[in-house]
XYZ file of C-alpha atoms in Angstrom:
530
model
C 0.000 0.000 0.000
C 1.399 3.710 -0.622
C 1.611 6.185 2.090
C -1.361 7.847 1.457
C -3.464 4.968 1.605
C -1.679 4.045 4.889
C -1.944 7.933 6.185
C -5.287 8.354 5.555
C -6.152 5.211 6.823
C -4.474 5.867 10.291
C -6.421 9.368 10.288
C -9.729 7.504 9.657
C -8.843 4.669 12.402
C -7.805 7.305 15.516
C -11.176 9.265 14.014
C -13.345 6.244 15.231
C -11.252 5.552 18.207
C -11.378 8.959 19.330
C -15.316 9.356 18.735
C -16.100 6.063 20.634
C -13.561 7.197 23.698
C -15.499 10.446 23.724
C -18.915 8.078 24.065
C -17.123 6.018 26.164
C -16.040 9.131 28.930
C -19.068 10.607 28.632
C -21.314 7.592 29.559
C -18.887 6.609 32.277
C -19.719 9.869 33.952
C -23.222 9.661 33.966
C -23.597 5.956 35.195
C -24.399 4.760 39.052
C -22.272 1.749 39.439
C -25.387 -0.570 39.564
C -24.745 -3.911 38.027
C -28.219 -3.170 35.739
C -26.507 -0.462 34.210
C -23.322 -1.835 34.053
C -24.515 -5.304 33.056
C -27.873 -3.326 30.453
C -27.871 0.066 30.062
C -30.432 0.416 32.786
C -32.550 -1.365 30.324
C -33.652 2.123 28.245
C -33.067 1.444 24.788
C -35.775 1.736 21.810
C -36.138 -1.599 19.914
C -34.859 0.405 16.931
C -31.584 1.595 18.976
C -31.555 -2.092 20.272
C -32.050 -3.467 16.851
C -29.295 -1.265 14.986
C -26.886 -2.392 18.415
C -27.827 -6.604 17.727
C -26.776 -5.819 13.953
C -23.973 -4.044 14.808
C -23.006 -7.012 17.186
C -23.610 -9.642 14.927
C -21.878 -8.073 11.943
C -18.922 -9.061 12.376
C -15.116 -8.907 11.000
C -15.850 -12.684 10.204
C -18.702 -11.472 8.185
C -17.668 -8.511 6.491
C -14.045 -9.523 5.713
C -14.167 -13.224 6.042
C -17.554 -14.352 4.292
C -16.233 -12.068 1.265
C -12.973 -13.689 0.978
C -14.291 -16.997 1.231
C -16.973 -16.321 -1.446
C -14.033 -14.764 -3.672
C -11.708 -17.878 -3.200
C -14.660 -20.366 -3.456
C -17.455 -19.253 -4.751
C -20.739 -21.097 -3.769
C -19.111 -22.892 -0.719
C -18.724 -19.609 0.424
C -21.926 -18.473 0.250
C -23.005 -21.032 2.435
C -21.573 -18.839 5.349
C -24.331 -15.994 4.283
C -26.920 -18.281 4.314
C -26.390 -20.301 7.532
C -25.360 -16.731 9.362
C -29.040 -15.368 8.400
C -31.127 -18.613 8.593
C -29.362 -18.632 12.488
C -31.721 -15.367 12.601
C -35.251 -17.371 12.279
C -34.007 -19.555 15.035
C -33.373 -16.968 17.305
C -36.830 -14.998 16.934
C -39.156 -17.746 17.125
C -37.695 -19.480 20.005
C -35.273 -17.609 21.984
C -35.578 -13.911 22.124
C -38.988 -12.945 23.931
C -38.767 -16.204 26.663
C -35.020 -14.962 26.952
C -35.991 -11.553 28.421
C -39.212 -12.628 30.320
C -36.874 -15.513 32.516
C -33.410 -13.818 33.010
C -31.744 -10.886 34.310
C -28.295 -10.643 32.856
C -27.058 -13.526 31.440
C -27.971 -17.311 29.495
C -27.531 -18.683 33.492
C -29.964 -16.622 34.831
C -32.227 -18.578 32.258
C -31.410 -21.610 33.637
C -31.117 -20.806 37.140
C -34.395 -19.771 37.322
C -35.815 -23.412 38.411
C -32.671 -25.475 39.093
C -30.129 -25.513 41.513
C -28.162 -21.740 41.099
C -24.391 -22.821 42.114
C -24.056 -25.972 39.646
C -25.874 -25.013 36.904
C -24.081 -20.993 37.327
C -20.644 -22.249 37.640
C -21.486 -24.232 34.226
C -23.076 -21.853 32.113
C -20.862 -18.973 32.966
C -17.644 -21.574 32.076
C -18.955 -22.204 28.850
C -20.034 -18.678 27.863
C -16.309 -17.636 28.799
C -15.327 -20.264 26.331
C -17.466 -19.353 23.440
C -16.537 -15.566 24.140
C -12.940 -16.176 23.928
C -13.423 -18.063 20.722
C -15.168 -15.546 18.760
C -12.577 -12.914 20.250
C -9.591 -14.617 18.493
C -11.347 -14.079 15.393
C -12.018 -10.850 15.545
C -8.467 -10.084 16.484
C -7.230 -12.113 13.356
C -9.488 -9.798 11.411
C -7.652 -6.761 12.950
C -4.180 -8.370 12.139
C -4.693 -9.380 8.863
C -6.463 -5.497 8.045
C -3.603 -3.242 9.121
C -0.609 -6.161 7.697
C -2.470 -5.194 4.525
C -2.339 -1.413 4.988
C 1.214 -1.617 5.643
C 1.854 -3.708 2.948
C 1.669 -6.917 4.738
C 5.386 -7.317 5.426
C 5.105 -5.934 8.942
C 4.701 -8.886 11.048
C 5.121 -6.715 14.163
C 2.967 -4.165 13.288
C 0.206 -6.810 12.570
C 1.042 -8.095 16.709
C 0.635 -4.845 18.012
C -2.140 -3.832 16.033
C -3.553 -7.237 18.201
C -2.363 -6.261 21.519
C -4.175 -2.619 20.661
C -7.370 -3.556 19.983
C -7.541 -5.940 23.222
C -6.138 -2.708 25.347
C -9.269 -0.677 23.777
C -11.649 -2.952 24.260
C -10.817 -3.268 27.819
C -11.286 0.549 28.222
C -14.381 0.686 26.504
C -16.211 -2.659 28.816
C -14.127 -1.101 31.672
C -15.322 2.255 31.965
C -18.724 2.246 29.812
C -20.366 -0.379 30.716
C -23.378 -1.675 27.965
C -24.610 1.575 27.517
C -21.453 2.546 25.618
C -20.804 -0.393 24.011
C -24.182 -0.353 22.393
C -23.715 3.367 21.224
C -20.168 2.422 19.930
C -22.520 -0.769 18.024
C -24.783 1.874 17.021
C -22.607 3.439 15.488
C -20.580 0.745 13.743
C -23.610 -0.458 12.285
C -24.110 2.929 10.413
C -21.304 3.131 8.890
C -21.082 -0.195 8.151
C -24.484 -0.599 6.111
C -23.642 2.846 4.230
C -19.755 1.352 3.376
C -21.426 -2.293 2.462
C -24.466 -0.314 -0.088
C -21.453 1.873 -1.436
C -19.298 -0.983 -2.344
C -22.206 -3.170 -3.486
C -23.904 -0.065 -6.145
C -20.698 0.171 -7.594
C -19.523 -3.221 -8.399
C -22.758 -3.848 -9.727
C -22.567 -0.438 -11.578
C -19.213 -1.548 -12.961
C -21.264 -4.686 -14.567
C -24.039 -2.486 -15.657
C -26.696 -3.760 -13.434
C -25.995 -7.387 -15.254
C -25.790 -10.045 -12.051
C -25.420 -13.045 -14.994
C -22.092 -10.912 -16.432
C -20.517 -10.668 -12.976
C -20.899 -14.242 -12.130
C -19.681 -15.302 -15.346
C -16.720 -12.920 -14.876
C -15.856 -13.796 -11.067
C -15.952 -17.815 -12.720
C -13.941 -16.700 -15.409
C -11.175 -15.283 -13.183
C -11.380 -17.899 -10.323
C -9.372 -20.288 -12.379
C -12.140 -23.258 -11.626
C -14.172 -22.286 -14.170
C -18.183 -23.011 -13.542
C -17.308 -25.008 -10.604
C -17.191 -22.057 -9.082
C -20.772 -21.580 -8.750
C -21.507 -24.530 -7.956
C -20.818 -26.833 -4.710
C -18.394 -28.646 -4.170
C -15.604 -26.602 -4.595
C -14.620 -26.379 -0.571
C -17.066 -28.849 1.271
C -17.496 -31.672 -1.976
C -14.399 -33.815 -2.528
C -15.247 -36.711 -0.485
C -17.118 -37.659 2.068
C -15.164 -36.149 4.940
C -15.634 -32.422 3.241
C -19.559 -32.954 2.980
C -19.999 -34.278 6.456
C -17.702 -31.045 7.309
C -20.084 -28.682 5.331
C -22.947 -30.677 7.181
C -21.431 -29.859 10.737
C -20.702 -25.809 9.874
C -24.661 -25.618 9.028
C -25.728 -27.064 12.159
C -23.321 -24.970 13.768
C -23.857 -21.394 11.734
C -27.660 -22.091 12.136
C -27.821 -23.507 15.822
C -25.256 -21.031 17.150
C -26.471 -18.079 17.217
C -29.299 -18.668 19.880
C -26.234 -20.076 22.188
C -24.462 -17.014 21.297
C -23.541 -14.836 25.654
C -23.381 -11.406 24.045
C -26.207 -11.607 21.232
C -28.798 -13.507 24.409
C -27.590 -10.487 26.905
C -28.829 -7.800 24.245
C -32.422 -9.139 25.534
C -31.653 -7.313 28.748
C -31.459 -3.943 27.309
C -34.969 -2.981 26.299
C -37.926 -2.905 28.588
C -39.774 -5.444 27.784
C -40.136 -9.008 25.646
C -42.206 -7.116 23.443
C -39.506 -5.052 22.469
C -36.959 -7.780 22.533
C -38.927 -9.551 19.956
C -39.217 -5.584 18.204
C -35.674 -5.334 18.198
C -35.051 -8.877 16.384
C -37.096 -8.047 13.674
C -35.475 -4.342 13.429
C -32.226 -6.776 13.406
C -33.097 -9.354 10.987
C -33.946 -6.418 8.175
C -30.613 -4.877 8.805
C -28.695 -8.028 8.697
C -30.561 -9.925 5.719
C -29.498 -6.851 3.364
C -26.298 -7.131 4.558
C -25.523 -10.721 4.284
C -27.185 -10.373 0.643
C -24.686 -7.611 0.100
C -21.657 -9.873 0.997
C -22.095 -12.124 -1.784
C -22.056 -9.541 -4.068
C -18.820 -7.982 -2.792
C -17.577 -11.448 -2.418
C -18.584 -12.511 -6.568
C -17.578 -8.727 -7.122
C -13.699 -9.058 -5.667
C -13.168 -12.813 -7.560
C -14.750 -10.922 -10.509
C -12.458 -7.651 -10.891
C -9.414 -9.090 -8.353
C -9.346 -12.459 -9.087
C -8.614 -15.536 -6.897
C -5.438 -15.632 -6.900
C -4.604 -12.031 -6.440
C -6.771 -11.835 -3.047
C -4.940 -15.494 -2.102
C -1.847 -13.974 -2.805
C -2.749 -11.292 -0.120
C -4.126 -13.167 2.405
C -3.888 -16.784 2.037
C -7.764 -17.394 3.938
C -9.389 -13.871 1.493
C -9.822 -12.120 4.349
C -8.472 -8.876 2.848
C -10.663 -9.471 -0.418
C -12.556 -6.414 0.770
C -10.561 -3.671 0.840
C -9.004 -4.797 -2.286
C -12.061 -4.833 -4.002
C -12.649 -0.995 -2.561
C -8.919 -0.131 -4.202
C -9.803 -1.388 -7.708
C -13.172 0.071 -7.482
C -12.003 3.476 -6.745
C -10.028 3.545 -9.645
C -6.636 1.139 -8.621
C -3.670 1.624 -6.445
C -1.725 5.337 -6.544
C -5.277 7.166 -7.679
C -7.108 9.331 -5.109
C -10.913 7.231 -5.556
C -9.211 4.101 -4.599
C -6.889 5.730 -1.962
C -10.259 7.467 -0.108
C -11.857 4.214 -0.999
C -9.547 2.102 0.649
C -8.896 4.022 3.310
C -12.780 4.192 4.275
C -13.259 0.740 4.034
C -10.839 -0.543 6.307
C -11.907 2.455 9.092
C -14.995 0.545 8.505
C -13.689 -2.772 8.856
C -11.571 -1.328 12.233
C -14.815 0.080 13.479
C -16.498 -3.284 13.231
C -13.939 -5.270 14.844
C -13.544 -2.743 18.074
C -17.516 -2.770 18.170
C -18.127 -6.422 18.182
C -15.106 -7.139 20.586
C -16.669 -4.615 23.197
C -19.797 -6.510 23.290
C -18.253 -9.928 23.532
C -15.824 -9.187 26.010
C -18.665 -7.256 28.026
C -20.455 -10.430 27.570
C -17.802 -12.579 29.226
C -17.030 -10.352 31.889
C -20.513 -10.561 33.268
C -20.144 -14.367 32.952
C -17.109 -14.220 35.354
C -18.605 -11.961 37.666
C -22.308 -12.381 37.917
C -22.088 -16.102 37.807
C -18.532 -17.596 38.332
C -17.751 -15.272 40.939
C -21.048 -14.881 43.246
C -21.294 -18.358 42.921
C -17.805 -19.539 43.843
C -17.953 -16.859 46.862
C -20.611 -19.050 47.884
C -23.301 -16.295 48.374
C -24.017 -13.500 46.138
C -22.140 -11.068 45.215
C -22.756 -7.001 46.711
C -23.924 -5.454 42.807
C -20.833 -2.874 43.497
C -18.080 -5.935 44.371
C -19.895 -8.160 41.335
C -18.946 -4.793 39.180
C -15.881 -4.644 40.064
C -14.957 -7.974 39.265
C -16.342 -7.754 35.832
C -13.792 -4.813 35.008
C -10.971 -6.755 35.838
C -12.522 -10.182 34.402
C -12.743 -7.788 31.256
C -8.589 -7.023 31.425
C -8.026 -11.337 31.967
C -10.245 -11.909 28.828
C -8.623 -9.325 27.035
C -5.071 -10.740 27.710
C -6.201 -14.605 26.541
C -8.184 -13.111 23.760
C -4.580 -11.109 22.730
C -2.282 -14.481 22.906
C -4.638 -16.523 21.143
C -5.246 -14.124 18.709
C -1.294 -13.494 17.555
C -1.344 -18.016 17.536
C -4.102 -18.158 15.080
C -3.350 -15.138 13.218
C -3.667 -17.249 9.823
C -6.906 -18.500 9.831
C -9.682 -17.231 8.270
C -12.247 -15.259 10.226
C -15.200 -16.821 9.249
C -13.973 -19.699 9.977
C -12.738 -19.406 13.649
C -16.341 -17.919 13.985
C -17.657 -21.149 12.840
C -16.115 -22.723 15.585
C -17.408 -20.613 18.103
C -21.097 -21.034 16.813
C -20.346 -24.904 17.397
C -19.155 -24.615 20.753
C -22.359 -22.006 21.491
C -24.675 -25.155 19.753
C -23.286 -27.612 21.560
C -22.591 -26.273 24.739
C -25.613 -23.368 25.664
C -28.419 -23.899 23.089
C -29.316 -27.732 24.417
C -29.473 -26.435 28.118
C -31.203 -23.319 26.855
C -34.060 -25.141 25.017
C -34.290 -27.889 27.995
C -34.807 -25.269 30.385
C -37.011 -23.645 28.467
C -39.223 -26.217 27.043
C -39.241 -29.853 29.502
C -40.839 -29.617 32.342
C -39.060 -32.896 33.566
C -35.705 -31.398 33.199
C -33.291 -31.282 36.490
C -29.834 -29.486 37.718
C -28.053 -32.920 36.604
C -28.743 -32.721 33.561
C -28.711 -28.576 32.802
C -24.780 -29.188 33.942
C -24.038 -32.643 32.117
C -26.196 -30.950 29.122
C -23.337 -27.690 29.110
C -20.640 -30.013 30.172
C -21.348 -33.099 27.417
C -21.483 -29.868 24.769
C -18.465 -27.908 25.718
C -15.986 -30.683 26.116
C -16.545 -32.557 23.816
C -16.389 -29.862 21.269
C -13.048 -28.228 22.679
C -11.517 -31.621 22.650
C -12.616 -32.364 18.863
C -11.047 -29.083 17.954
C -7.972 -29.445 19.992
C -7.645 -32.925 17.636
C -8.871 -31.800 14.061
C -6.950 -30.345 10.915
C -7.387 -26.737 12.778
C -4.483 -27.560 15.024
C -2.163 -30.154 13.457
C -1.605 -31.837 10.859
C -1.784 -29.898 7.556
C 0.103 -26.593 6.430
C -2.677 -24.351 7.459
C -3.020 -25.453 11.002
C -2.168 -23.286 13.513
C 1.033 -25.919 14.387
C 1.883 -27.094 11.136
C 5.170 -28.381 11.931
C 3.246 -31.682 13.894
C 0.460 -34.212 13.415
C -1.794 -34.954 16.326
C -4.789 -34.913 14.660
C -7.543 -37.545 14.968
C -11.086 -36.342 14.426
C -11.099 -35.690 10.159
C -13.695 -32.903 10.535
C -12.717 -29.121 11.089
C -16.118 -27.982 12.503
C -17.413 -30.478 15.602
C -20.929 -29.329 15.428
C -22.378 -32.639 13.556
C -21.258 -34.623 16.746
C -20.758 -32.283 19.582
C -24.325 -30.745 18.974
C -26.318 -33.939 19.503
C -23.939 -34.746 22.189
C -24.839 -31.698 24.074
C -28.667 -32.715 23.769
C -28.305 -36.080 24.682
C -26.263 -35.350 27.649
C -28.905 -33.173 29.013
C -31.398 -36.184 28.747
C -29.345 -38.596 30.319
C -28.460 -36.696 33.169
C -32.190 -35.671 33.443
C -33.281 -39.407 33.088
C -30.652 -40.546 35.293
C -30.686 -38.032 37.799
C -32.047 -39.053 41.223
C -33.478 -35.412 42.111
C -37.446 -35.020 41.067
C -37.889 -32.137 38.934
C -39.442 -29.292 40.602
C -42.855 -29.164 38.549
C -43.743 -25.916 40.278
C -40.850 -23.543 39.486
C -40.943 -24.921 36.046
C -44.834 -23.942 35.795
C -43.428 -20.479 37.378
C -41.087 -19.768 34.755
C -43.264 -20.944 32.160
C -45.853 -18.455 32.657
C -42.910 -15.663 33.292
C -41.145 -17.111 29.846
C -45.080 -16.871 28.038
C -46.571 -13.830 29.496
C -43.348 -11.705 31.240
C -45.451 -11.708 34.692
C -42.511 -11.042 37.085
C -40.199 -10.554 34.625
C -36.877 -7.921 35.401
């Protein structure tokens, strides 16, 4: 990249960070210390404000830097990352969101908690929503590293590790000081400008094609090297059994995950009622369907006028297919258009990736503290103690998320997202949906349930491809790999479920018919509700 792309770039970036510090201060000086206002915003946002702050969540660097580049390097495979991402959407409106805010308070234990035995079932909950947290965090610090290694040319390897450590410091800051009421302006605010960015890239690749969808699918074939294989399957997830059984488990995972998902379920808490829970999903569902639609074009658009190989020879997982795309588009490297262009794009991208780790690590931190640590102290927690020990819980997450992120600094973001949303499937959705839905259900099995998710899918992780045993694992220099697949969701998902009903069968403990009665009528009709 030339200077000016890197100069104005930096301008853009400190821009962004400077605005969302300002929010940042200026929130932190008008909250109370309460853990509701730390832990929700006091629960006073609009389903509109709430919706815009989900979208912003949910839009990810995985989505608007790693769905493209997949798309670009394999066409319809990678499309199947838009899809499952939005489908996940359905999933969450008709059978999470409302009964989520009616039943808890803060987090997915509260859920849970609210007719079983609080210590086990807490303890187990918040373990695995630390897990899926920390996850999802290494991804979006990959997205960070591979964004600025690009802007300086992507020969500065310890530029790309500080740009790492940086964004883990200012999240921190922002969860530390602001609370959820910042981090959902700072997601406000993201999701502005990243809608506006995404509808200016997508009118003009599609202006550079004249409107013609048919020529820039042709084109992006033409210049993928795989000729119509490209649009169809089989081009990532169809050479033998072992891919399509793979392809298989990321569905389950993209579509399941999202309900299991700490910091989209603690968005619930913010507005005042289910009512406008369920308001703000649909608000969010608009926003992110048009997006995810938009993706494939930019993702057609960049194999179309880039080609394959070019963004491969950039970033070997396409996850800077993006603001390449915005270069060529703005008329090609050295001319002003594609220097503003550029520059924009990956302030954008930036943006995105500070927003969505804010609300992740806020996420975990209130894991840690309003369920790990009031239930470990063996009695709950004072709200101004529990606060405190979410800041610091933020600076701990912050520092994993930061090593983790400068190991897997390689892999694509999508991708490491994917695994996340299997370890959320596997792991919180089964005890989520128990609770919610049997009335048998008991404490043993809400804990074997999280526990019969979240191990198993760590452990098939820890001993797939991702890991060892093939040049793109994160140790590629040894083989310890045993499980063939690279997403666990196909077996760690029914796991989870099954788990939860043989612990329930098993369990010697009655289930407590009249707390689950309780919470069904709080779940159904928000009588008693927070």
């Amino acid at each position: 990249m030339t200077r000016d792309h890197q100069t104005l770039a930096l301008v853009l970036f400190s821009v962004f960070i400077a605005v969302t510090l300002g929010i940042t201060t200026w929130v932190s000086r008008k909250r109370h210390g309460s853990a509701e206002e730390f832990y929700a915003g006091g629960r006073l946002f609009s389903p509109l404000e709430n919706g815009f702050a989900i979208a912003g969540d949910y839009m990810s660097a995985a989505s608007f830097l790693g769905i493209s580049g997949l798309i670009a390097l394999y066409g319809y495979d990678g499309m199947l990352y838009s899809v499952g991402f939005l489908v996940a959407w359905l999933v969450v409106l008709l059978l999470v969101a409302e009964l989520v805010r009616n039943c808890g308070r803060f987090t997915l234990a509260d859920v849970v908690a609210a007719r079983m035995a609080e210590r086990p079932v807490r303890i187990a909950a918040g373990t695995s929503s630390v897990a899926v947290s920390v996850l999802y965090l290494v991804a979006q610090m990959v997205g960070a590293g591979s964004l600025v290694a690009l802007l300086l040319g992507g020969s500065s390897e310890a530029a790309r590790s500080w740009t790492v450590i940086g964004v883990g410091a200012l999240m921190v800051i922002y969860v530390s000081l602001g609370g959820m009421r910042a981090t959902t302006w700072i997601q406000i605010v993201k999701a502005v400008l990243l809608m506006a960015g995404t509808i200016a890239l997508t009118v003009l690749v599609l202006l550079r094609f004249h409107g013609d969808v048919n020529s820039l699918l042709a084109t992006a074939a033409e210049r993928s090297g795989h000729g119509r294989d490209f649009l169809a399957p089989g081009l990532r997830y169809g050479g033998d059994w072992t891919s399509r059984l793979d392809f298989i488990s990321l569905g389950l995972a993209l579509v399941l995950g999202t309900a299991g998902l700490p910091h989209i379920l603690s968005r619930f808490y913010t507005v005042p009622t289910a009512r406008a829970a369920r308001r703000s999903v649909v608000w969010s569902i608009g926003l992110i369907g048009s997006f995810y639609l938009m993706t494939i074009v930019l993702g057609f658009g960049a194999a179309a006028l880039i080609g394959s190989d070019a963004v491969r020879a950039s970033n070997a997982s396409g996850n800077t297919a993006v603001p390449l795309l915005a270069l060529d588009l703005g008329g090609g490297a050295g001319s002003t258009g594609g220097t503003v262009l550029f520059a924009v794009v990956a302030a954008v991208a930036f943006a995105t990736i500070l927003a969505v780790v804010a609300g992740i690590t806020l996420a975990s931190s209130a894991s840690v503290a309003h369920d790990l640590y009031a239930s470990l102290r063996r009695r709950h927690a004072k709200q101004y103690s529990e606060v405190t020990v979410a800041r610091v819980a933020a600076a701990g997450i912050g520092a994993v998320a930061i090593g983790l992120g400068l190991l897997a600094r390689d892999l694509n973001v999508a991708f490491l997202v994917g695994l996340a949303f299997a370890v959320a499937a596997s792991a919180n959705l089964p005890v989520l949906l128990y609770s919610l839905f049997w009335r048998k259900f008991t404490t043993r099995g809400a804990v074997w349930s999280v526990y019969g998710g979240l191990l198993p899918a760590v452990l098939l992780v820890v001993v797939s491809p991702v890991v060892s045993g093939s040049p793109e694992s994160l140790f590629p220099g040894v083989d310890f790999h045993l499980f063939p697949l690279q997403n666990p969701g196909a077996v760690s998902i029914p796991l989870g479920f099954l788990a939860g009903w043989l612990g329930t069968v098993t369990s010697t403990e009655p289930p407590d018919e009249a707390r689950h009665a309780e919470t069904e009528v709080r779940a159904l009709t928000g009588a008693g509700a927070v």
